[in-house]
Coordinates of C-alpha atoms (C1' of nucleotides) in Angstrom, one line a residue:
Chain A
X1364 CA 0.0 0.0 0.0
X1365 CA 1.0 4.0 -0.2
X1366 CA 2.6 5.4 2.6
X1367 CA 0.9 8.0 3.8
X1368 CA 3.1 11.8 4.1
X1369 CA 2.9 14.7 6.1
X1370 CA 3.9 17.2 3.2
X1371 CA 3.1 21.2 4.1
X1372 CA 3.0 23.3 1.1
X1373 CA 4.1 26.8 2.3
X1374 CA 2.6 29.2 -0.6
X1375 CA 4.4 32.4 0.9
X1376 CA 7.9 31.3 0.7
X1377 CA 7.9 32.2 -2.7
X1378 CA 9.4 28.5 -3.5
X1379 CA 7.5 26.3 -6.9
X1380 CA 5.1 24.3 -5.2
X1381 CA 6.2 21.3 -7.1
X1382 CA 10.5 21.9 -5.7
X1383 CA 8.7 21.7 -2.2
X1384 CA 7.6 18.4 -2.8
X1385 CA 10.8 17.3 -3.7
X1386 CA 12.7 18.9 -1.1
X1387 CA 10.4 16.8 1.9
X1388 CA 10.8 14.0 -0.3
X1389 CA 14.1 13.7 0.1
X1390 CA 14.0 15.0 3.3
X1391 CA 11.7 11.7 4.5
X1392 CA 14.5 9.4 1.9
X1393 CA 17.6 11.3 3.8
X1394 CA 15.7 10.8 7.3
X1395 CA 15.6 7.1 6.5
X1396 CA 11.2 7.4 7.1
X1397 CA 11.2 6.0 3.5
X1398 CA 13.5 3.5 2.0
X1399 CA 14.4 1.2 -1.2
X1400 CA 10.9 0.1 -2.8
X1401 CA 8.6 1.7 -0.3
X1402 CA 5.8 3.2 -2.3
X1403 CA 5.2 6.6 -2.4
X1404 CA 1.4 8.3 -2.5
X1405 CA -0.2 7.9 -5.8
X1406 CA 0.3 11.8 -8.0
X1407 CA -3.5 12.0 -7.7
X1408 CA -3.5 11.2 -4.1
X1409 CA -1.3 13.7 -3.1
X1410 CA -2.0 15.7 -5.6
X1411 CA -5.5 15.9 -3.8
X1412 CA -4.4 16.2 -0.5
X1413 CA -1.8 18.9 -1.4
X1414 CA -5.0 20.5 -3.1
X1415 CA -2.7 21.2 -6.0
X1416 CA -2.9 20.3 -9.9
X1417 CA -1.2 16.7 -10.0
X1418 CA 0.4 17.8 -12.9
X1419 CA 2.6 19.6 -10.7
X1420 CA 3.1 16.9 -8.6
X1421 CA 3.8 14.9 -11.6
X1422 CA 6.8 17.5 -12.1
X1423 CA 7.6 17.3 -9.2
X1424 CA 7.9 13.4 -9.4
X1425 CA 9.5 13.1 -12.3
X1426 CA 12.4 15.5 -11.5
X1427 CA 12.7 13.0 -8.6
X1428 CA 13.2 10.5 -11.4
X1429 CA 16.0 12.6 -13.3
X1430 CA 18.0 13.0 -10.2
X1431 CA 17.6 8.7 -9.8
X1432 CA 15.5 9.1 -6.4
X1433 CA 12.2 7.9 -7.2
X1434 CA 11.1 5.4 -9.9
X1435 CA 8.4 5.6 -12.0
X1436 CA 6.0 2.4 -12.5
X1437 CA 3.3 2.7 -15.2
X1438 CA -0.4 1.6 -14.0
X1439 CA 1.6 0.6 -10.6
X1440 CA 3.0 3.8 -8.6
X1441 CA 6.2 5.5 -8.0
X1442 CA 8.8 3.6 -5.9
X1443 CA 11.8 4.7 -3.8
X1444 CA 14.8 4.0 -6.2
X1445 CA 17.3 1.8 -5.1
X1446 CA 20.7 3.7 -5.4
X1447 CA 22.3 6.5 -5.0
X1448 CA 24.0 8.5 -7.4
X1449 CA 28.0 7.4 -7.8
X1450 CA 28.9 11.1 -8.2
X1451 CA 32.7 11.9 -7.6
X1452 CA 34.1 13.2 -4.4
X1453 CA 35.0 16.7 -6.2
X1454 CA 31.8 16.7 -7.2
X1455 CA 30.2 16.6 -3.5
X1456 CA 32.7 18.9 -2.6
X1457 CA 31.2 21.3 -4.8
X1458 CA 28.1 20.6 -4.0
X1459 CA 28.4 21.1 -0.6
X1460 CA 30.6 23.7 -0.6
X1461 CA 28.2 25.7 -2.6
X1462 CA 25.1 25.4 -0.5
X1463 CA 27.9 26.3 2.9
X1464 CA 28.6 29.1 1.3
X1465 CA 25.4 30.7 0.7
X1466 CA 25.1 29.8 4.4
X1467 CA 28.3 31.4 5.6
X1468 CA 27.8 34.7 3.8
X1469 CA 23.9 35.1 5.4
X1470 CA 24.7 34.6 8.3
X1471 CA 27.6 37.3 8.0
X1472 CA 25.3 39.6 6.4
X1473 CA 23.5 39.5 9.4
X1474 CA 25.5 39.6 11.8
X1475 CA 25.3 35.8 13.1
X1476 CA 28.7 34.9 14.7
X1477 CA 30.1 31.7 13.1
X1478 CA 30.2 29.5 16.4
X1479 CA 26.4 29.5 16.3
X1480 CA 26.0 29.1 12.6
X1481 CA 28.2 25.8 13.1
X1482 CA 25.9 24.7 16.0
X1483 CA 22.8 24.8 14.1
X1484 CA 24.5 23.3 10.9
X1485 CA 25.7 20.7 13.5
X1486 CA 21.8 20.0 14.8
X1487 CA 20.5 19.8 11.9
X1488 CA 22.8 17.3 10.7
X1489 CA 22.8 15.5 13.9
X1490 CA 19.0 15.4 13.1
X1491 CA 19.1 13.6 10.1
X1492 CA 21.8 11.1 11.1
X1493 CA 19.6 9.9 14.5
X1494 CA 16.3 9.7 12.6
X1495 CA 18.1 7.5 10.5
X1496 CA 19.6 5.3 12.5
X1497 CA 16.7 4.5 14.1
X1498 CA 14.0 4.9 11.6
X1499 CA 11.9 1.5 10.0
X1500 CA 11.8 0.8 13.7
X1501 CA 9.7 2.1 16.0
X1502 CA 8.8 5.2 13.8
X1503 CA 5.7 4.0 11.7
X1504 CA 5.2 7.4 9.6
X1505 CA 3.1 10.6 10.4
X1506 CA -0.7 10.9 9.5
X1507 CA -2.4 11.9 6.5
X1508 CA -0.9 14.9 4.3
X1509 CA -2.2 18.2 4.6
X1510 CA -1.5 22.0 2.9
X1511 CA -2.1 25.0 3.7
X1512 CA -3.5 27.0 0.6
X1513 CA -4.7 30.9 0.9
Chain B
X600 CA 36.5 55.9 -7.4
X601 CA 34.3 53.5 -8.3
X602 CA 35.8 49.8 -6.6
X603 CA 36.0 47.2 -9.4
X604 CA 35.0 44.3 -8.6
X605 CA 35.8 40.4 -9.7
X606 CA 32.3 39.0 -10.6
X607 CA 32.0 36.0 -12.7
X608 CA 28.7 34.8 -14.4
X609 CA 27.9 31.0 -15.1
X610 CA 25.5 30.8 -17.7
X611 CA 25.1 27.2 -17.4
X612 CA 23.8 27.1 -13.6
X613 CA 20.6 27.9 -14.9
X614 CA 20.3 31.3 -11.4
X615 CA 19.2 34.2 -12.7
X616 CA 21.9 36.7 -13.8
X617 CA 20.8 39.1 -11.2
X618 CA 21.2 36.9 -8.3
X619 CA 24.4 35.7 -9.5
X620 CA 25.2 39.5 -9.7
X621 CA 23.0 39.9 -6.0
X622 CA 25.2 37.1 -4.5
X623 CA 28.5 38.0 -5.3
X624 CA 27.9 41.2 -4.4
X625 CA 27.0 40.1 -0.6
X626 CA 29.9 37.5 -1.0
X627 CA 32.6 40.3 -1.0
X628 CA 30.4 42.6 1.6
X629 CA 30.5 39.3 4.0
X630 CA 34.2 39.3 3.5
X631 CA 34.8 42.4 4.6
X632 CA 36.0 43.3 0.8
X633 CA 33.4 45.7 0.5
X634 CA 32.4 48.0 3.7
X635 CA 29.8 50.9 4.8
X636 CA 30.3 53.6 2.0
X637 CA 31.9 51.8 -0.5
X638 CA 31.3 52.9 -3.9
X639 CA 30.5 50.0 -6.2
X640 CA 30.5 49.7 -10.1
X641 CA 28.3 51.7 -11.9
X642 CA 25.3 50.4 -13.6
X643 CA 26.6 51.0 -17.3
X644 CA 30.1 50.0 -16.2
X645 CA 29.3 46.9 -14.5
X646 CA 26.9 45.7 -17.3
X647 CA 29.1 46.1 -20.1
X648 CA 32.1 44.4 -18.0
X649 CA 29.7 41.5 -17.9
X650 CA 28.3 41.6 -21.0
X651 CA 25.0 41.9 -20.1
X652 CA 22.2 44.5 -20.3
X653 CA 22.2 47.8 -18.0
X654 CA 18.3 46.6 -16.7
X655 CA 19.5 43.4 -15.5
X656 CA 22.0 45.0 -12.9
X657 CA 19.5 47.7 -12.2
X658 CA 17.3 44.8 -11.2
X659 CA 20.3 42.8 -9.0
X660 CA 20.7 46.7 -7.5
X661 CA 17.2 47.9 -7.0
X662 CA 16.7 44.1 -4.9
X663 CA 19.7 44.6 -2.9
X664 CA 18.2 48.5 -1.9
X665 CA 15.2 46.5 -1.0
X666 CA 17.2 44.1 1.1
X667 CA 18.9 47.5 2.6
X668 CA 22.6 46.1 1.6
X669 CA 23.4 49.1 -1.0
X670 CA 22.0 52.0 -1.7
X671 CA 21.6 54.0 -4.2
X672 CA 22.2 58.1 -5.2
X673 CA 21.0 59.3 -7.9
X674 CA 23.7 61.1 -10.2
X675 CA 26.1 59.7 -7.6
X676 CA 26.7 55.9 -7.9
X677 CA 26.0 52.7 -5.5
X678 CA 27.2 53.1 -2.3
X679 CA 27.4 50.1 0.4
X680 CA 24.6 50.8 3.1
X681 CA 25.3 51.3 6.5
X682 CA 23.5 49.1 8.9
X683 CA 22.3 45.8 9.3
X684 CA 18.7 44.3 8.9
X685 CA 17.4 44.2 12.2
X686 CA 15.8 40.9 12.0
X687 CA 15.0 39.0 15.0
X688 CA 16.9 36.2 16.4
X689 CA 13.9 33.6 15.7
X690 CA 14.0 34.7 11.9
X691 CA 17.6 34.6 11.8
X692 CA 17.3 30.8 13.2
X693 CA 14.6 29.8 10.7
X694 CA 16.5 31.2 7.9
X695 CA 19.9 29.8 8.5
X696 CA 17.8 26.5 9.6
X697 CA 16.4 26.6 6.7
X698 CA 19.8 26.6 4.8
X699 CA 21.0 23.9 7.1
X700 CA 18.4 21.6 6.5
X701 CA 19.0 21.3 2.9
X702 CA 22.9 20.9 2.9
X703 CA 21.9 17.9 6.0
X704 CA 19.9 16.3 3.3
X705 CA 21.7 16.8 0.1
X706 CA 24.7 15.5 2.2
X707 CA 22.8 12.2 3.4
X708 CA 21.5 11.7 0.1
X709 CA 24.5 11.7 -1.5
X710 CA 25.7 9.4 1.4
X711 CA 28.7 11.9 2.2
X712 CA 29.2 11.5 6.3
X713 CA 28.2 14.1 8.4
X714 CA 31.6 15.2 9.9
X715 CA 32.8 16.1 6.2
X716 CA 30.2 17.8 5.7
X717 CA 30.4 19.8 9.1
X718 CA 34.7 20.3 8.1
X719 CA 33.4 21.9 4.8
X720 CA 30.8 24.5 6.3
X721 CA 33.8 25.2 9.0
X722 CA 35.7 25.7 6.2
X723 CA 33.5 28.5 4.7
X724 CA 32.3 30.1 8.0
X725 CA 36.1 30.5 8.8
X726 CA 37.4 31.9 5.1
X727 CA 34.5 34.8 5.6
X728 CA 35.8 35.8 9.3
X729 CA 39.4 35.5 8.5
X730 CA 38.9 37.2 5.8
X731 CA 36.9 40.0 7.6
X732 CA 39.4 40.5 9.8
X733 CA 42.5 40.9 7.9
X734 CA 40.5 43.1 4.9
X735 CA 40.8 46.2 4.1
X736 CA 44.5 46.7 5.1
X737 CA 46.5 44.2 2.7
X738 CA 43.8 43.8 -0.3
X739 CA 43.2 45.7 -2.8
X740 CA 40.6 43.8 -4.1
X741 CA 40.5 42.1 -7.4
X742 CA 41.2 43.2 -11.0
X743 CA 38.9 43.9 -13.6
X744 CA 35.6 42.1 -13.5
X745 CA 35.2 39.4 -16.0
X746 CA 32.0 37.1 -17.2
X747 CA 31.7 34.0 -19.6
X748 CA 28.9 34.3 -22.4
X749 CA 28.4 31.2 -24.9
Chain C
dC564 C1' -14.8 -7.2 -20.7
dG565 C1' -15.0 -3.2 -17.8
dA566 C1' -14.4 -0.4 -13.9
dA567 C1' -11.0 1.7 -11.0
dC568 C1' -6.8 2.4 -10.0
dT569 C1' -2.0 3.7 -11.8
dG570 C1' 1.4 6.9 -14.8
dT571 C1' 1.8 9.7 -19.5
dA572 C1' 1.1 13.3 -22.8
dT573 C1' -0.5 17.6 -24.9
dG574 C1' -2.2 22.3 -24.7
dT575 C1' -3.1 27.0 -22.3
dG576 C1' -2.7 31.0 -19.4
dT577 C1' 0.3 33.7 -16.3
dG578 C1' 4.5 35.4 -14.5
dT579 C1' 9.5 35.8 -14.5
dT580 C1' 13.9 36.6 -16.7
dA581 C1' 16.5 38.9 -19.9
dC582 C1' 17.0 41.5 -23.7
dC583 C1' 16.8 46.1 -26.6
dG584 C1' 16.0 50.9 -27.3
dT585 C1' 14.7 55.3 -25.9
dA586 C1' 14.1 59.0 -22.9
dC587 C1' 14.3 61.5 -18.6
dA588 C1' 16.6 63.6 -14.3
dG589 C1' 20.2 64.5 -10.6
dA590 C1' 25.5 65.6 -9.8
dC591 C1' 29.7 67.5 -11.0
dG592 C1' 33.9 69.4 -13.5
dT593 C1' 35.4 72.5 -17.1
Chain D
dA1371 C1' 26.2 76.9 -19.4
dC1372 C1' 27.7 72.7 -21.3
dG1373 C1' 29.2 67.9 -21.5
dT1374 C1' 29.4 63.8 -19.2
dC1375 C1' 29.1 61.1 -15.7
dT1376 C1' 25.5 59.0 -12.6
dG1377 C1' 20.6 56.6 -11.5
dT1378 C1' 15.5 56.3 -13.2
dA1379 C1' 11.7 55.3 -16.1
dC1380 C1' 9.1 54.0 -19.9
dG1381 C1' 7.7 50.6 -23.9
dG1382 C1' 8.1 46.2 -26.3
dT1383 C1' 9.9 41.3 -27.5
dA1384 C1' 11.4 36.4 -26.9
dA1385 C1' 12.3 32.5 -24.1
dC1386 C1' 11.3 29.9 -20.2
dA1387 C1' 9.1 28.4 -15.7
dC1388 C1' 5.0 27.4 -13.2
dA1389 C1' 0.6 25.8 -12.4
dC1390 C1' -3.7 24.4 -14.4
dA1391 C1' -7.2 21.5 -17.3
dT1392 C1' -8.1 17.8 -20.3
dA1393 C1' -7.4 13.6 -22.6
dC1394 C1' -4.7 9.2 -23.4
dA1395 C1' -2.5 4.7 -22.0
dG1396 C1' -0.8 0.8 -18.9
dT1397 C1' -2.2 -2.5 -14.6
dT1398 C1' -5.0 -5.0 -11.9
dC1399 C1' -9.0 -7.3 -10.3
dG1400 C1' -13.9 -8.7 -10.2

DNA sequence: CGAACTGTATGTGTGTTACCGTACAGACGT
DNA sequence: ACGTCTGTACGGTAACACACATACAGTTCG
């Protein structure tokens, strides 16, 4: 059956509705809530319960695809993919070292001091990494999804 | 005289010109390149170092007034701005929280460990403060600014 | 088969991004 | 006063992103 997400769609963050849906997609994958084969929610299904056009959950899905997440099943669903991306070390470097900038220089612009940036960084990894290693367990999934529209 | 500044544009990252223009901007005010009352390129002078057309740095310009980080004087140029967004420690959190959160799950979804990822944002938070520190005296700042069109 | 689920494909309207050209208005040195 | 620097403000065009609505096609089960 379809596991059942708590997705929030936050229309006044100025973020595409269907990049949203990505982002707490991987979020739930990262988190380890959702693993290899698990079935995600129909794009009608969520599409409903988003109250959004599933044709932008259907982007949203099938960027998941591009970027090797999610697989795609005709008449059967979409599926957690299996594995992850072999990209080179230099390559996660930059990744990484793009998004840590960004960080570093907001939090300079406003006047953050770096020893708190790092501890936030640091909880919000730590975050990740515990849900993870316990997850599948005990942790049975939130309830139904639900959006907020205006 | 107008500072000249070292901006590069990536025409394949698919970012807007403008907040290419935006970010580097606040990259080398973070650093401590730039400071209160600096005067930065000129509109015409900036766009045809780049290539690009005078409207797309008036738009990069007129956001950052918006953001309070420049501003700008009619007839005079584009100055640095003075003070600091007063934003509230709870919206500093969620922003730089917000940040955080995605560079924990690219990271994990990637599968790179969390204490590489932590040495990288280290990394960055400590090349802005040293940087601050140290500016102004030695540095000159950078040559000529320079883009790359296809 | 046929109903009810699944993903897939094709248009359509709106807004953003970037471009180009032209014109206006303040500041300053000669 | 004049020329030349500065920012400001129009209009219009082309490409693309975003979300929407509608119709098509594969899968499964009674």
């Amino acid at each position: 059956m379809a596991v059942r997400l708590h997705i929030q769609i936050d229309t006044l963050s100025g973020l595409p509705v269907y990049r949203q849906i990505m982002d707490q997609i991987k979020y739930y994958i990262a988190s380890g809530s959702l693993v290899t084969g698990d079935q995600l929610p129909s794009i009608r299904e969520l599409a409903q319960a988003l109250t959004v056009n599933p044709t932008t959950v259907v982007k949203a899905y099938t960027e998941l695809v591009h970027e090797a997440v999610i697989e795609l099943r005709h008449g059967k669903g979409a599926f957690v993919a299996s594995g992850y991306n072999p990209l080179s070390v230099e390559q996660q470097d930059k990744a990484v070292r793009r998004i840590a900038r960004q960080l570093a220089v907001e939090t300079a612009q406003m006047g953050m001091s770096p020893e708190r940036a790092l501890r936030i960084v640091e909880e919000e990894l730590g975050a990740i990494s515990s849900e993870r290693a316990e997850a599948k367990a005990p942790v049975k999934l939130k309830v139904v999804a639900s959006g907020s529209r205006s």
